[in-house]
Coordinates of C-alpha atoms in Angstrom, one line a residue:
E1 CA 148.7 216.9 136.6
K2 CA 148.1 216.0 132.6
H3 CA 150.7 217.3 130.0
N4 CA 150.0 216.7 125.9
F5 CA 153.4 216.6 124.9
P6 CA 154.7 215.8 121.2
P7 CA 155.9 212.2 120.8
R8 CA 159.4 212.9 121.5
R9 CA 159.0 215.6 124.0
T10 CA 156.6 213.1 126.2
N11 CA 159.3 210.1 125.6
Y12 CA 162.2 212.1 126.7
A13 CA 160.1 213.7 130.1
L14 CA 159.6 209.9 130.6
D15 CA 163.0 208.8 130.4
N16 CA 164.3 211.6 132.6
G17 CA 161.4 211.1 135.4
L18 CA 159.5 214.4 134.7
L19 CA 156.3 212.1 133.8
D20 CA 155.5 208.9 135.6
F21 CA 153.3 207.2 133.2
D22 CA 151.5 207.3 129.9
F23 CA 148.7 204.8 127.9
V24 CA 150.5 203.0 125.2
S25 CA 150.4 199.2 123.7
P26 CA 153.3 197.6 123.7
S27 CA 152.5 196.6 120.1
W28 CA 154.3 200.0 119.1
F29 CA 157.3 198.9 120.7
P30 CA 160.1 196.9 119.0
N31 CA 159.6 193.0 120.5
N32 CA 156.4 194.6 122.6
D33 CA 159.5 196.1 125.0
L34 CA 158.3 199.1 127.0
G35 CA 162.1 199.3 128.0
E36 CA 164.4 198.5 130.8
L37 CA 163.1 201.9 132.7
F38 CA 159.3 201.0 132.8
V39 CA 156.8 198.5 133.8
Q40 CA 153.3 198.0 132.7
S41 CA 150.1 197.4 134.0
S42 CA 147.6 194.8 132.9
A43 CA 145.3 195.5 129.7
L44 CA 142.7 198.0 130.4
L45 CA 141.2 197.1 126.6
A46 CA 141.8 196.0 123.6
I47 CA 143.1 198.3 121.1
Q48 CA 143.5 198.3 117.0
E49 CA 144.9 200.8 114.7
N50 CA 144.0 201.1 111.1
I51 CA 144.8 203.7 108.3
I52 CA 141.4 205.0 107.8
T53 CA 140.6 206.8 104.2
L54 CA 137.7 207.7 102.5
K55 CA 135.8 204.6 101.6
A56 CA 136.1 205.9 97.9
N57 CA 139.9 205.5 98.3
A58 CA 139.7 202.5 100.6
K59 CA 140.8 200.0 98.0
D60 CA 144.3 202.0 97.7
W61 CA 145.1 201.1 101.3
Q62 CA 145.0 197.4 102.0
H63 CA 148.2 197.0 103.3
A64 CA 150.6 198.9 105.8
D65 CA 153.5 199.0 103.7
Q66 CA 151.6 201.7 101.6
L67 CA 152.1 204.1 104.1
T68 CA 155.8 204.2 103.4
G69 CA 157.0 207.1 101.4
K70 CA 153.7 209.2 101.9
A71 CA 151.8 211.7 104.0
I72 CA 149.8 210.3 106.7
G73 CA 147.4 212.2 108.8
T74 CA 148.6 211.5 112.7
V75 CA 147.5 212.8 115.7
R76 CA 150.0 215.2 117.4
G77 CA 151.5 213.5 120.7
Y78 CA 150.8 210.0 119.4
L79 CA 153.4 207.4 119.1
Y80 CA 153.6 205.4 115.8
H81 CA 155.5 202.3 115.9
N82 CA 157.0 203.2 112.1
D83 CA 156.5 206.8 111.9
A84 CA 160.2 206.9 110.4
E85 CA 159.0 204.8 107.0
F86 CA 156.2 207.8 106.3
T87 CA 156.0 212.0 106.7
R88 CA 153.6 213.1 109.7
V89 CA 151.2 215.4 109.1
D90 CA 150.0 216.3 113.0
F91 CA 146.4 217.0 113.6
I92 CA 145.2 217.9 116.9
S93 CA 142.7 215.1 117.3
E94 CA 141.1 212.2 115.7
R95 CA 138.1 214.4 115.0
E96 CA 140.6 216.4 113.2
L97 CA 142.1 213.2 111.4
I98 CA 138.1 212.6 109.5
I99 CA 137.7 216.4 108.5
A100 CA 141.3 216.3 107.0
L101 CA 140.3 213.2 105.2
E102 CA 137.1 215.1 104.1
K103 CA 138.9 218.3 103.1
N104 CA 141.5 215.8 100.9
R105 CA 144.2 217.5 103.1
V106 CA 146.0 213.7 103.7
K107 CA 144.3 210.8 101.6
A108 CA 145.2 208.3 104.3
A109 CA 145.6 208.8 108.3
I110 CA 146.1 206.8 111.0
S111 CA 143.9 205.9 114.0
G112 CA 142.0 203.6 116.5
D113 CA 139.4 202.3 114.7
L114 CA 136.6 203.1 117.7
P115 CA 137.8 206.5 117.4
A116 CA 137.9 206.8 114.1
L117 CA 134.1 205.3 113.8
Y118 CA 132.7 207.8 116.6
W119 CA 134.2 210.9 114.6
A120 CA 133.3 209.8 111.5
K121 CA 129.8 209.5 112.7
Q122 CA 129.5 212.4 114.3
L123 CA 130.7 214.3 111.5
N124 CA 128.6 212.0 109.0
S125 CA 131.8 211.4 106.8
P126 CA 131.9 208.2 104.7
I127 CA 135.3 207.1 105.9
A128 CA 136.4 203.1 105.6
L129 CA 138.6 200.9 107.8
A130 CA 141.7 199.7 105.5
A131 CA 144.5 198.0 106.5
I132 CA 145.4 197.2 110.3
H133 CA 148.6 199.2 111.6
S134 CA 148.8 198.1 115.0
K135 CA 146.9 195.6 117.3
G136 CA 147.5 194.8 121.2
D137 CA 146.4 196.0 124.1
L138 CA 146.3 199.4 125.8
V139 CA 148.1 199.5 129.3
M140 CA 149.5 201.8 131.8
R141 CA 153.3 202.6 131.1
L142 CA 154.4 203.2 134.4
R143 CA 158.2 204.3 135.6
K144 CA 159.9 201.7 137.4
E145 CA 160.8 203.4 140.6
H146 CA 156.9 203.3 140.8
A147 CA 156.2 199.9 140.5
A148 CA 154.9 199.2 143.8
L149 CA 152.1 200.7 142.9
L150 CA 151.3 198.0 140.4
P151 CA 148.7 196.2 142.6
Q152 CA 146.5 199.1 143.8
I153 CA 146.4 200.1 139.8
N154 CA 145.9 196.7 138.1
A155 CA 142.8 195.8 141.1
A156 CA 141.3 199.1 140.2
I157 CA 141.5 198.0 136.3
A158 CA 140.3 194.4 137.1
E159 CA 137.4 196.2 139.5
L160 CA 136.6 198.6 135.9
Q161 CA 136.4 195.9 133.8
A162 CA 134.6 193.7 136.4
D163 CA 131.9 195.9 136.8
G164 CA 131.3 196.6 133.3
T165 CA 132.5 200.1 133.8
I166 CA 135.4 199.9 131.0
Q167 CA 132.9 198.5 128.6
H168 CA 130.1 200.8 129.3
I169 CA 132.2 203.4 128.2
I170 CA 133.4 201.9 125.1
D171 CA 129.5 201.3 124.2
K172 CA 128.6 204.6 125.1
Y173 CA 131.1 206.3 122.2
T174 CA 131.1 203.4 119.8
L175 CA 128.4 200.7 119.9
Q176 CA 126.0 202.7 117.2
A177 CA 129.0 203.6 115.2
V178 CA 130.2 200.2 114.9
F179 CA 127.2 198.6 114.6
E180 CA 126.5 201.6 111.6
Q181 CA 130.0 200.2 109.7
T182 CA 129.2 196.8 109.4
K183 CA 126.0 197.5 107.8

């Protein structure tokens, strides 16, 4: 059963056993610690979140500390390790973040680099990847009482990596967008 809760409700549901797992990066947590209630899978893929902005404004967002005290576009339900330092302006998706930048609803947003590049290409929007906000691996955060499932989960992840399935999915949605960003 899939749920898309806001961040606090997701964390409450995970902490209280109402949800069994989610996908996170340990880099989003202090000291990369997911907490005593959880175990983590093998890494699915490397991820990077950037401050994204329109190309014309990129020079103003070259350091992550420039988020402090500002209204920043975020995706509802996503966890941001330092969201107490800025004012969240939640949108329903990365696509909506790009639209918000174009319509000047926010000056900057936080997004994974690959989703931002994909949606910028789809929307023909001149965005820039500015400062890195976080960098790490995406893992499954699983409640500890389900730790016995980790060998099967990790085997499935290893198989999807070995046969190229994960890379194929990444390439399908991002290869052209990444190429165009580097031109």
